[in-house]
CSV table of C-alpha atoms and ligand atoms in Angstrom, one decimal:
chain,number,residue,atom,x,y,z
A,1,UNK,CA,11.3,10.8,-10.4
A,2,UNK,CA,14.8,11.3,-11.5
A,3,UNK,CA,17.3,12.9,-9.2
A,4,UNK,CA,18.6,16.4,-10.0
A,5,UNK,CA,21.0,16.2,-12.9
A,6,UNK,CA,23.7,18.1,-11.1
A,7,UNK,CA,23.7,16.0,-8.0
A,8,UNK,CA,25.3,12.7,-7.2
A,9,UNK,CA,23.7,10.0,-5.2
A,10,UNK,CA,25.4,9.6,-1.8
A,11,UNK,CA,23.8,6.7,0.0
A,12,UNK,CA,20.8,4.5,-0.4
A,13,UNK,CA,18.5,4.5,2.6
A,14,UNK,CA,18.8,2.1,5.6
A,15,UNK,CA,15.8,0.9,7.5
A,16,UNK,CA,17.1,2.9,10.6
A,17,UNK,CA,17.1,6.1,8.5
A,18,UNK,CA,13.6,5.4,7.2
A,19,UNK,CA,12.2,4.6,10.6
A,20,UNK,CA,13.8,7.7,12.0
A,21,UNK,CA,12.5,10.0,9.2
A,22,UNK,CA,9.0,8.5,9.6
A,23,UNK,CA,8.9,9.2,13.3
A,24,UNK,CA,10.7,12.6,13.1
A,25,UNK,CA,8.4,14.0,10.5
A,26,UNK,CA,5.2,12.3,11.6
A,27,UNK,CA,4.7,9.8,8.8
A,28,UNK,CA,4.4,6.6,10.8
A,29,UNK,CA,5.2,5.7,14.4
A,30,UNK,CA,4.5,3.0,17.0
A,31,UNK,CA,1.0,2.6,18.1
A,32,UNK,CA,0.4,3.6,21.8
A,33,UNK,CA,4.0,4.7,21.9
A,34,UNK,CA,3.7,6.2,25.5
A,35,UNK,CA,2.9,2.7,26.8
A,36,UNK,CA,5.9,1.1,25.0
A,37,UNK,CA,3.9,0.3,21.9
A,38,UNK,CA,2.1,-2.8,20.7
A,39,UNK,CA,4.2,-5.2,18.6
A,40,UNK,CA,3.1,-5.2,15.0
A,41,UNK,CA,0.8,-2.2,15.2
A,42,UNK,CA,1.5,1.2,13.7
A,43,UNK,CA,0.0,4.7,13.6
A,44,UNK,CA,0.1,7.0,10.7
A,45,UNK,CA,0.6,10.7,11.5
A,46,UNK,CA,-0.5,13.8,9.6
A,47,UNK,CA,1.9,13.2,6.6
A,48,UNK,CA,1.5,9.4,6.7
A,49,UNK,CA,-2.3,9.5,6.5
A,50,UNK,CA,-2.1,11.8,3.4
A,51,UNK,CA,0.4,9.5,1.7
A,52,UNK,CA,-1.8,6.5,2.5
A,53,UNK,CA,-5.0,8.2,1.4
A,54,UNK,CA,-3.3,9.3,-1.9
A,55,UNK,CA,-2.2,5.8,-2.6
A,56,UNK,CA,-5.6,4.4,-1.9
A,57,UNK,CA,-7.2,7.0,-4.1
A,58,UNK,CA,-4.7,6.3,-6.9
A,59,UNK,CA,-5.5,2.5,-6.7
A,60,UNK,CA,-9.2,3.2,-6.6
A,61,UNK,CA,-9.0,5.5,-9.6
A,62,UNK,CA,-6.9,3.0,-11.6
A,63,UNK,CA,-8.8,-0.2,-10.6
A,64,UNK,CA,-12.4,0.9,-10.1
A,65,UNK,CA,-13.3,4.4,-11.3
A,66,UNK,CA,-11.6,4.3,-14.7
A,67,UNK,CA,-13.2,1.1,-15.6
A,68,UNK,CA,-16.7,0.2,-16.7
A,69,UNK,CA,-16.2,-3.5,-15.7
A,70,UNK,CA,-15.1,-3.1,-12.0
A,71,UNK,CA,-17.2,-1.9,-9.2
A,72,UNK,CA,-16.3,-1.2,-5.6
A,73,UNK,CA,-17.5,-2.3,-2.2
A,74,UNK,CA,-16.7,-1.7,1.5
A,75,UNK,CA,-17.6,-4.7,3.6
A,76,UNK,CA,-17.4,-5.4,7.3
A,77,UNK,CA,-14.2,-6.6,9.1
A,78,UNK,CA,-16.2,-9.3,10.9
A,79,UNK,CA,-18.2,-11.8,8.9
A,80,UNK,CA,-20.2,-14.9,9.7
A,81,UNK,CA,-17.6,-17.4,11.1
A,82,UNK,CA,-18.7,-20.0,8.5
A,83,UNK,CA,-17.1,-17.8,5.9
A,84,UNK,CA,-13.6,-18.8,7.2
A,85,UNK,CA,-14.5,-22.4,7.3
A,86,UNK,CA,-15.5,-22.3,3.7
A,87,UNK,CA,-12.5,-20.2,2.7
A,88,UNK,CA,-10.2,-22.8,4.2
A,89,UNK,CA,-8.6,-20.4,6.7
A,90,UNK,CA,-9.8,-22.2,9.8
A,91,UNK,CA,-8.2,-25.4,8.6
A,92,UNK,CA,-5.1,-24.2,6.8
A,93,UNK,CA,-4.2,-20.5,7.3
A,94,UNK,CA,-1.2,-21.2,9.4
A,95,UNK,CA,2.6,-21.0,9.6
A,96,UNK,CA,4.7,-23.8,10.8
A,97,UNK,CA,6.3,-22.7,14.1
A,98,UNK,CA,9.0,-23.9,16.4
A,99,UNK,CA,9.6,-22.9,20.0
A,100,UNK,CA,12.9,-22.8,21.8
A,101,UNK,CA,12.5,-24.8,25.0
A,102,UNK,CA,15.2,-22.7,26.7
A,103,UNK,CA,14.5,-19.1,25.8
A,104,UNK,CA,10.8,-19.7,25.1
A,105,UNK,CA,11.0,-17.6,21.9
A,106,UNK,CA,8.9,-18.7,18.9
A,107,UNK,CA,10.1,-18.6,15.3
A,108,UNK,CA,8.7,-19.5,11.9
A,109,UNK,CA,10.2,-22.9,11.0
A,110,UNK,CA,10.8,-21.7,7.4
A,111,UNK,CA,12.6,-18.5,8.6
A,112,UNK,CA,15.3,-19.9,10.9
A,113,UNK,CA,18.2,-18.5,9.0
A,114,UNK,CA,19.9,-15.6,10.8
A,115,UNK,CA,17.7,-15.6,13.9
A,116,UNK,CA,19.2,-14.1,17.1
A,117,UNK,CA,21.1,-16.8,19.2
A,118,UNK,CA,19.6,-18.3,22.3
A,119,UNK,CA,20.7,-16.5,25.4
A,120,UNK,CA,19.3,-18.9,28.0
A,121,UNK,CA,21.4,-22.0,27.6
A,122,UNK,CA,24.7,-22.7,29.3
A,123,UNK,CA,27.7,-23.4,27.1
A,124,UNK,CA,25.9,-22.9,23.8
A,125,UNK,CA,24.0,-20.2,21.9
A,126,UNK,CA,22.1,-22.7,19.9
A,127,UNK,CA,18.3,-22.9,20.4
A,128,UNK,CA,16.6,-26.1,21.6
A,129,UNK,CA,13.8,-26.2,19.2
A,130,UNK,CA,10.5,-28.2,19.4
A,131,UNK,CA,9.1,-30.0,16.4
A,132,UNK,CA,7.4,-27.6,14.0
A,133,UNK,CA,3.7,-27.0,14.8
A,134,UNK,CA,1.0,-25.2,12.8
A,135,UNK,CA,0.0,-21.9,14.3
A,136,UNK,CA,-3.2,-20.3,13.0
A,137,UNK,CA,-2.7,-16.7,12.0
A,138,UNK,CA,-6.3,-15.5,12.4
A,139,UNK,CA,-7.1,-13.1,15.2
A,140,UNK,CA,-10.3,-14.0,17.0
A,141,UNK,CA,-12.7,-12.1,19.1
A,142,UNK,CA,-16.0,-12.6,20.9
A,143,UNK,CA,-19.3,-11.0,19.9
A,144,UNK,CA,-22.3,-10.5,22.1
A,145,UNK,CA,-23.0,-8.7,25.4
A,146,UNK,CA,-23.0,-11.6,27.8
A,147,UNK,CA,-20.2,-14.0,28.3
A,148,UNK,CA,-22.6,-17.0,28.2
A,149,UNK,CA,-24.2,-16.0,25.0
A,150,UNK,CA,-21.2,-14.7,23.2
A,151,UNK,CA,-20.0,-16.2,20.0
A,152,UNK,CA,-16.5,-16.6,18.6
A,153,UNK,CA,-15.6,-14.6,15.5
A,154,UNK,CA,-12.5,-13.7,13.5
A,155,UNK,CA,-11.1,-10.5,12.3
A,156,UNK,CA,-10.7,-11.0,8.6
A,157,UNK,CA,-7.2,-12.1,7.5
A,158,UNK,CA,-7.9,-10.9,3.9
A,159,UNK,CA,-10.5,-8.5,2.6
A,160,UNK,CA,-11.6,-10.6,-0.4
A,161,UNK,CA,-13.9,-13.2,1.2
A,162,UNK,CA,-16.8,-10.8,1.6
A,163,UNK,CA,-16.4,-10.0,-2.1
A,164,UNK,CA,-17.1,-13.7,-2.8
A,165,UNK,CA,-19.9,-14.0,-0.3
A,166,UNK,CA,-21.5,-10.8,-1.8
A,167,UNK,CA,-20.8,-11.8,-5.3
A,168,UNK,CA,-24.4,-12.5,-6.4
A,169,UNK,CA,-25.9,-9.4,-4.8
A,170,UNK,CA,-23.2,-7.1,-6.2
A,171,UNK,CA,-23.4,-8.5,-9.7
A,172,UNK,CA,-27.1,-8.2,-9.8
A,173,UNK,CA,-27.4,-4.7,-8.3
A,174,UNK,CA,-24.6,-3.4,-10.4
A,175,UNK,CA,-26.1,-5.1,-13.4
A,176,UNK,CA,-22.8,-6.6,-14.4
A,177,UNK,CA,-22.2,-9.6,-16.6
A,178,UNK,CA,-19.2,-11.9,-16.6
A,179,UNK,CA,-16.4,-10.8,-17.1
A,180,UNK,CA,-16.4,-8.1,-14.4
A,181,UNK,CA,-14.6,-7.3,-11.1
A,182,UNK,CA,-15.2,-6.2,-7.6
A,183,UNK,CA,-12.6,-4.1,-5.8
A,184,UNK,CA,-12.2,-3.2,-2.1
A,185,UNK,CA,-9.7,-1.4,0.2
A,186,UNK,CA,-9.8,-2.3,3.9
A,187,UNK,CA,-8.2,-3.5,7.0
A,188,UNK,CA,-7.0,-7.1,7.5
A,189,UNK,CA,-5.5,-8.7,10.5
A,190,UNK,CA,-3.0,-11.6,10.9
A,191,UNK,CA,-1.5,-12.7,14.2
A,192,UNK,CA,2.0,-12.7,12.6
A,193,UNK,CA,4.5,-14.6,14.9
A,194,UNK,CA,7.3,-12.2,14.2
A,195,UNK,CA,6.2,-8.8,13.1
A,196,UNK,CA,9.2,-7.1,11.7
A,197,UNK,CA,10.8,-4.7,9.3
A,198,UNK,CA,8.7,-1.7,10.4
A,199,UNK,CA,5.3,-1.8,8.8
A,200,UNK,CA,6.3,-4.5,6.3
A,201,UNK,CA,5.0,-7.3,8.5
A,202,UNK,CA,2.3,-6.0,10.8
A,203,UNK,CA,-0.6,-7.6,12.6
A,204,UNK,CA,-3.1,-5.0,11.4
A,205,UNK,CA,-2.7,-3.7,7.9
A,206,UNK,CA,-4.7,-2.6,4.8
A,207,UNK,CA,-5.2,-4.4,1.6
A,208,UNK,CA,-6.4,-3.2,-1.8
A,209,UNK,CA,-7.9,-6.2,-3.5
A,210,UNK,CA,-9.8,-6.8,-6.7
A,211,UNK,CA,-11.4,-10.0,-7.7
A,212,UNK,CA,-12.1,-10.4,-11.5
A,213,UNK,CA,-14.7,-13.0,-12.4
A,214,UNK,CA,-14.4,-14.7,-15.8
A,215,UNK,CA,-15.6,-17.6,-17.9
A,216,UNK,CA,-13.3,-20.7,-17.4
A,217,UNK,CA,-12.1,-20.4,-21.0
A,218,UNK,CA,-10.6,-16.9,-20.2
A,219,UNK,CA,-8.7,-18.0,-17.1
A,220,UNK,CA,-5.1,-17.7,-18.4
A,221,UNK,CA,-5.8,-14.7,-20.6
A,222,UNK,CA,-7.3,-12.8,-17.6
A,223,UNK,CA,-4.3,-13.7,-15.4
A,224,UNK,CA,-1.8,-12.3,-18.0
A,225,UNK,CA,-3.9,-9.2,-18.5
A,226,UNK,CA,-4.0,-8.3,-14.8
A,227,UNK,CA,-0.4,-9.1,-14.4
A,228,UNK,CA,0.3,-6.5,-17.1
A,229,UNK,CA,-2.1,-4.0,-15.6
A,230,UNK,CA,-0.6,-4.3,-12.2
A,231,UNK,CA,3.0,-4.0,-13.5
A,232,UNK,CA,1.9,-0.8,-15.3
A,233,UNK,CA,0.4,0.6,-12.1
A,234,UNK,CA,3.6,0.0,-10.1
A,235,UNK,CA,5.9,1.3,-12.9
A,236,UNK,CA,3.9,4.6,-12.7
A,237,UNK,CA,5.0,5.2,-9.1
A,238,UNK,CA,8.3,3.3,-8.7
A,239,UNK,CA,11.7,3.3,-10.3
A,240,UNK,CA,11.9,0.3,-12.6
A,241,UNK,CA,15.1,-1.0,-11.1
A,242,UNK,CA,13.4,-1.4,-7.7
A,243,UNK,CA,10.6,-3.7,-9.1
A,244,UNK,CA,10.4,-7.2,-10.3
A,245,UNK,CA,7.9,-10.0,-10.8
A,246,UNK,CA,8.4,-13.4,-9.2
A,247,UNK,CA,6.5,-16.6,-10.0
A,248,UNK,CA,5.6,-18.9,-7.1
A,249,UNK,CA,7.0,-22.4,-7.0
A,250,UNK,CA,4.4,-25.1,-6.8
A,251,UNK,CA,5.1,-25.8,-3.2
A,252,UNK,CA,4.7,-22.1,-2.3
A,253,UNK,CA,1.1,-21.8,-3.7
A,254,UNK,CA,-1.6,-21.1,-1.1
A,255,UNK,CA,-4.4,-23.6,-0.7
A,256,UNK,CA,-6.7,-21.7,-3.0
A,257,UNK,CA,-4.3,-20.9,-5.7
A,258,UNK,CA,-3.5,-22.3,-9.2
A,259,UNK,CA,-0.9,-19.8,-10.3
A,260,UNK,CA,0.6,-16.8,-8.6
A,261,UNK,CA,3.1,-14.0,-9.2
A,262,UNK,CA,4.5,-11.6,-6.6
A,263,UNK,CA,5.3,-8.0,-7.4
A,264,UNK,CA,8.5,-7.5,-5.4
A,265,UNK,CA,10.2,-4.3,-4.4
A,266,UNK,CA,13.8,-3.9,-3.4
A,267,UNK,CA,13.7,-2.9,0.3
A,268,UNK,CA,16.8,-2.3,2.4
A,269,UNK,CA,16.2,-5.9,3.7
A,270,UNK,CA,16.1,-7.3,0.2
A,271,UNK,CA,13.5,-8.2,-2.5
A,272,UNK,CA,10.1,-8.6,-0.9
A,273,UNK,CA,6.4,-8.9,-1.9
A,274,UNK,CA,4.2,-5.9,-2.0
A,275,UNK,CA,1.4,-7.4,-4.1
A,276,UNK,CA,0.2,-10.9,-5.2
A,277,UNK,CA,-1.6,-11.6,-8.4
A,278,UNK,CA,-3.4,-14.9,-8.0
A,279,UNK,CA,-5.4,-17.3,-10.1
A,280,UNK,CA,-7.9,-18.5,-7.5
A,281,UNK,CA,-9.8,-20.6,-10.0
A,282,UNK,CA,-13.4,-21.3,-8.8
A,283,UNK,CA,-12.2,-22.3,-5.3
A,284,UNK,CA,-14.0,-19.6,-3.4
A,285,UNK,CA,-17.3,-19.5,-5.2
A,286,UNK,CA,-17.5,-23.3,-5.2
A,287,UNK,CA,-16.7,-23.5,-1.5
A,288,UNK,CA,-19.2,-20.8,-0.6
A,289,UNK,CA,-21.9,-22.5,-2.7
A,290,UNK,CA,-21.2,-25.7,-0.7
A,291,UNK,CA,-21.0,-24.2,2.7
A,292,UNK,CA,-24.0,-21.8,2.4
A,293,UNK,CA,-26.1,-24.1,0.3
A,294,UNK,CA,-26.6,-21.1,-2.1
A,295,UNK,CA,-25.4,-21.8,-5.6
A,296,UNK,CA,-23.1,-19.1,-6.8
A,297,UNK,CA,-22.9,-20.2,-10.5
A,298,UNK,CA,-24.1,-18.0,-13.3
A,299,UNK,CA,-26.0,-18.6,-16.5
A,300,UNK,CA,-25.0,-17.0,-19.8
A,301,UNK,CA,-28.3,-15.4,-21.0
A,302,UNK,CA,-27.6,-16.0,-24.6
A,303,UNK,CA,-26.1,-19.5,-24.7
A,304,UNK,CA,-27.9,-20.7,-21.5
A,305,UNK,CA,-24.6,-22.2,-20.4
A,306,UNK,CA,-24.4,-22.5,-16.6
A,307,UNK,CA,-20.9,-22.2,-15.1
A,308,UNK,CA,-19.0,-21.3,-11.9
A,309,UNK,CA,-16.9,-18.2,-12.7
A,310,UNK,CA,-13.2,-18.4,-12.3
A,311,UNK,CA,-11.4,-15.6,-10.5
A,312,UNK,CA,-8.2,-13.6,-11.0
A,313,UNK,CA,-7.2,-11.7,-7.9
A,314,UNK,CA,-4.9,-8.7,-7.5
A,315,UNK,CA,-4.0,-8.1,-3.8
A,316,UNK,CA,-1.8,-5.2,-2.9
A,317,UNK,CA,-0.7,-4.3,0.6
A,318,UNK,CA,-1.3,-0.6,1.2
A,319,UNK,CA,1.2,-0.4,4.1
A,320,UNK,CA,3.9,-2.3,2.4
A,321,UNK,CA,3.5,-0.2,-0.7
A,322,UNK,CA,3.6,3.1,1.3
A,323,UNK,CA,6.8,1.9,2.8
A,324,UNK,CA,8.2,1.0,-0.6
A,325,UNK,CA,7.2,4.5,-1.9
A,326,UNK,CA,9.2,6.1,0.9
A,327,UNK,CA,12.2,3.9,0.3
A,328,UNK,CA,12.1,4.3,-3.5
A,329,UNK,CA,11.8,8.1,-3.1
A,330,UNK,CA,14.5,8.7,-0.4
A,331,UNK,CA,17.8,10.3,-1.4
A,332,UNK,CA,20.6,12.1,0.3
A,333,UNK,CA,21.8,14.3,-2.3
A,334,UNK,CA,25.0,16.4,-2.6
A,335,UNK,CA,24.3,19.6,-4.3
A,336,UNK,CA,26.5,22.1,-6.0
A,337,UNK,CA,28.7,23.7,-3.4
A,338,UNK,CA,28.8,20.5,-1.3
A,339,UNK,CA,25.7,21.0,0.8
A,340,UNK,CA,23.6,17.9,1.3
A,341,UNK,CA,19.8,17.7,1.3
A,342,UNK,CA,17.5,14.8,2.2
A,343,UNK,CA,14.8,14.6,-0.5
A,344,UNK,CA,11.8,12.4,-1.1
A,345,UNK,CA,11.2,12.2,-4.9
A,346,UNK,CA,7.6,11.0,-4.3
A,347,UNK,CA,5.4,11.1,-7.4
A,348,UNK,CA,3.2,14.3,-7.1
A,349,UNK,CA,0.1,12.2,-7.1
A,350,UNK,CA,1.2,10.6,-3.8
A,351,UNK,CA,3.0,13.5,-2.1
A,352,UNK,CA,1.4,14.3,1.2
A,353,UNK,CA,1.7,18.0,0.7
A,354,UNK,CA,1.5,19.3,-2.9
A,355,UNK,CA,2.7,22.8,-2.5
A,356,UNK,CA,4.2,25.0,0.2
A,357,UNK,CA,3.7,28.8,0.2
A,358,UNK,CA,6.8,30.6,1.6
A,359,UNK,CA,6.8,34.4,2.0
A,360,UNK,CA,10.4,35.6,1.6
A,361,UNK,CA,10.0,37.8,4.7
A,362,UNK,CA,7.5,37.9,7.5
A,363,UNK,CA,6.5,41.3,6.2
A,364,UNK,CA,5.0,39.6,3.2
A,365,UNK,CA,2.8,37.2,5.2
A,366,UNK,CA,-0.5,38.7,4.4
A,367,UNK,CA,-0.5,38.4,0.6
A,368,UNK,CA,1.3,35.0,0.8
A,369,UNK,CA,-1.4,33.7,3.1
A,370,UNK,CA,-4.1,34.8,0.6
A,371,UNK,CA,-2.3,32.7,-2.1
A,372,UNK,CA,-2.1,29.7,0.3
A,373,UNK,CA,-5.8,30.0,1.1
A,374,UNK,CA,-6.7,29.9,-2.6
A,375,UNK,CA,-4.4,27.0,-3.3
A,376,UNK,CA,-5.8,25.1,-0.3
A,377,UNK,CA,-9.2,24.9,-2.0
A,378,UNK,CA,-7.6,22.6,-4.5
A,379,UNK,CA,-4.4,21.0,-3.1
A,380,UNK,CA,-3.1,20.1,0.3
A,381,UNK,CA,-1.1,23.3,0.9
A,382,UNK,CA,1.4,24.1,3.6
A,383,UNK,CA,2.4,27.6,4.7
A,384,UNK,CA,5.7,28.2,6.3
A,385,UNK,CA,7.1,31.6,7.2
A,386,UNK,CA,9.8,30.7,9.7
A,387,UNK,CA,13.6,30.3,9.1
A,388,UNK,CA,15.7,31.2,6.1
A,389,UNK,CA,14.4,30.2,2.7
A,390,UNK,CA,17.0,27.5,2.2
A,391,UNK,CA,16.0,25.8,5.4
A,392,UNK,CA,12.3,26.0,4.5
A,393,UNK,CA,13.0,24.4,1.1
A,394,UNK,CA,14.9,21.6,2.9
A,395,UNK,CA,12.0,21.0,5.2
A,396,UNK,CA,9.7,20.5,2.2
A,397,UNK,CA,12.2,18.4,0.3
A,398,UNK,CA,12.5,16.0,3.2
A,399,UNK,CA,8.7,15.3,3.2
A,400,UNK,CA,8.5,15.2,-0.6
A,401,UNK,CA,6.6,18.4,-1.4
A,402,UNK,CA,6.9,18.8,-5.1
A,403,UNK,CA,6.4,22.6,-5.4
A,404,UNK,CA,7.3,25.6,-3.3
A,405,UNK,CA,5.8,29.0,-4.1
A,406,UNK,CA,7.8,31.9,-2.9
A,407,UNK,CA,6.3,35.4,-2.6
A,408,UNK,CA,9.1,38.0,-2.6
A,409,UNK,CA,9.4,41.8,-2.7
A,410,UNK,CA,9.2,41.8,-6.5
A,411,UNK,CA,5.8,40.0,-6.3
A,412,UNK,CA,4.3,43.3,-5.1
A,413,UNK,CA,5.5,44.9,-8.4
A,414,UNK,CA,5.1,42.2,-11.0
A,415,UNK,CA,2.1,40.2,-9.6
A,416,UNK,CA,4.1,37.0,-9.9
A,417,UNK,CA,5.7,34.4,-7.6
A,418,UNK,CA,8.6,32.0,-8.0
A,419,UNK,CA,7.7,28.3,-8.2
A,420,UNK,CA,10.5,25.9,-7.4
A,421,UNK,CA,10.4,22.3,-8.4
A,422,UNK,CA,11.7,19.8,-5.9
A,423,UNK,CA,13.7,17.3,-8.0
A,424,UNK,CA,15.4,19.7,-10.5
A,425,UNK,CA,15.3,22.7,-8.1
A,426,UNK,CA,14.6,24.8,-11.2
A,427,UNK,CA,12.5,28.0,-10.6
A,428,UNK,CA,9.8,29.5,-12.8
A,429,UNK,CA,8.3,33.0,-12.4
A,430,UNK,CA,4.5,32.5,-12.7
A,431,UNK,CA,1.8,35.2,-12.5
A,432,UNK,CA,-0.2,34.8,-9.3
A,433,UNK,CA,-3.5,34.3,-11.1
A,434,UNK,CA,-2.0,31.5,-13.2
A,435,UNK,CA,-0.3,29.7,-10.4
A,436,UNK,CA,-3.2,27.4,-9.6
A,437,UNK,CA,-3.4,26.1,-13.2
A,438,UNK,CA,0.4,25.9,-13.5
A,439,UNK,CA,0.4,23.6,-10.5
A,440,UNK,CA,-2.8,21.6,-11.4
A,441,UNK,CA,-1.3,20.5,-14.8
A,442,UNK,CA,1.8,19.3,-13.0
A,443,UNK,CA,0.3,17.8,-9.8
A,444,UNK,CA,-2.5,16.0,-11.5
A,445,UNK,CA,-0.3,14.6,-14.3
A,446,UNK,CA,-1.3,11.0,-14.9
A,447,UNK,CA,1.4,8.6,-13.5
A,448,UNK,CA,0.8,6.1,-16.3
A,449,UNK,CA,1.1,8.4,-19.4
B,501,ATP,P1,3.9,-12.9,3.1
B,501,ATP,O1,4.3,-14.2,2.4
B,501,ATP,O2,4.9,-11.8,3.0
B,501,ATP,O3,3.4,-13.2,4.5
B,501,ATP,P2,1.4,-13.3,1.8
B,501,ATP,O4,1.8,-14.0,0.5
B,501,ATP,O5,0.8,-14.1,2.9
B,501,ATP,O6,2.6,-12.4,2.3
B,501,ATP,P3,-1.0,-12.3,0.7
B,501,ATP,O7,-1.9,-13.2,1.5
B,501,ATP,O8,-0.8,-12.6,-0.8
B,501,ATP,O9,0.4,-12.1,1.4
B,501,ATP,O10,-1.6,-10.8,0.9
B,501,ATP,C1,-1.5,-9.8,-0.2
B,501,ATP,C2,-0.8,-8.6,0.3
B,501,ATP,O11,-1.1,-8.2,1.6
B,501,ATP,C3,0.7,-8.8,0.4
B,501,ATP,O12,1.3,-8.7,-0.9
B,501,ATP,C4,1.2,-7.7,1.3
B,501,ATP,O13,1.4,-6.5,0.6
B,501,ATP,C5,0.0,-7.6,2.2
B,501,ATP,N1,0.2,-8.2,3.5
B,501,ATP,C6,0.1,-9.6,3.8
B,501,ATP,N2,0.5,-9.8,5.1
B,501,ATP,C7,0.9,-8.6,5.6
B,501,ATP,C8,1.4,-8.2,6.9
B,501,ATP,N3,1.5,-9.1,7.9
B,501,ATP,N4,1.7,-6.9,7.0
B,501,ATP,C9,1.6,-6.0,6.0
B,501,ATP,N5,1.1,-6.3,4.8
B,501,ATP,C10,0.7,-7.6,4.6
């Protein structure tokens, strides 16, 4: 993902530039925009959904498919409300909040630094804060057709709880023994008080979570192993200087957690978490055993030892990681001759469009379209015949398309096309019948090798 050697970096991206690029090119924009939007909710457009699906596929490949000891599930967003009593969320999934008595705005008590001044008091811009109060972050809803018979339920604030409640069934049906893991990607909802920084803190988001169940003697080893694995995953898609691991202080640990590290990314608004790796101990399985009355412990068939498995969790935010991918990849580059281009150096595995086919002249559309159709069977392929070739390259650079295939007047004669690579801008002449394989080797290259 290095920049072109003959270019110099001009500016790093600001959040304004990022939001503007995302809206302009249809990556991500406000939900229900025409009604003024809904605070903390976002829509992914045609390019955004490709990026997001590619990230999910990459995670799934790395965490589930490639492994013999991890299986996947896709569980419902709404679960029996008892689930959230057992998990501790009803009691303690909250942020301490303060309200300003004058302007009525609400803030997180631990995020007061730098908040906008109060505009409702005379003679001072200071807020008149209440005492801090706990505010539960779970979104609730009602289930059932009639008002009288309806029951309260919650939209899940994390995807993992159904992994715990389904632990026994999944282990038995997948014929897995400890140690093994269960992975899932899905929506989660939190009634964040102050959604902000674009998709970074939203009220509806996706998580990719994996819970790995181990014997208590393996607890520390498993934590270190998954820390390494997750670091490797992120190093495959991000520049190293934009990544760091941060340990949680004791007073930061969530109620279920014995040990935690955050994978942090350097956003324009500073270092922030994109993933948490947690040692959840036996908190969840023990609590679900108590609350459901169904013992979740396992027995080692050889030694007959009965034990409650411990759990290492890896929990990545899909939306935060997508945003980080865009920030990491963004560059405004000055090329030879002084022209600038905006380019997204996205890893080919994540790029929304893998290849664009560009006929040099509209007269060459027909054979170029045949090439595009063939490539489309394998890769997400764009076709663009409008504007001069330089402009068309820029359009693809700006959305991170790693390869452009140009069909020119010589192609008729030599049966070959020019393949231009996004980052180095180098061009190769490739026979038309070899272009699919040429691209496959490059596009499907493993990010971790
Ligand atoms: P934060 O402290 O930033 O609120 P958290 O520690 O509560 O995050 P976890 O509960 O560990 O987050 O959730 C795991 C992952 O889910 C996070 O690393 C993040 O990527 C994602 N995530 C959590 N809350 C949000 C949110 N409101 N919007 C987008 N992604 C989120």
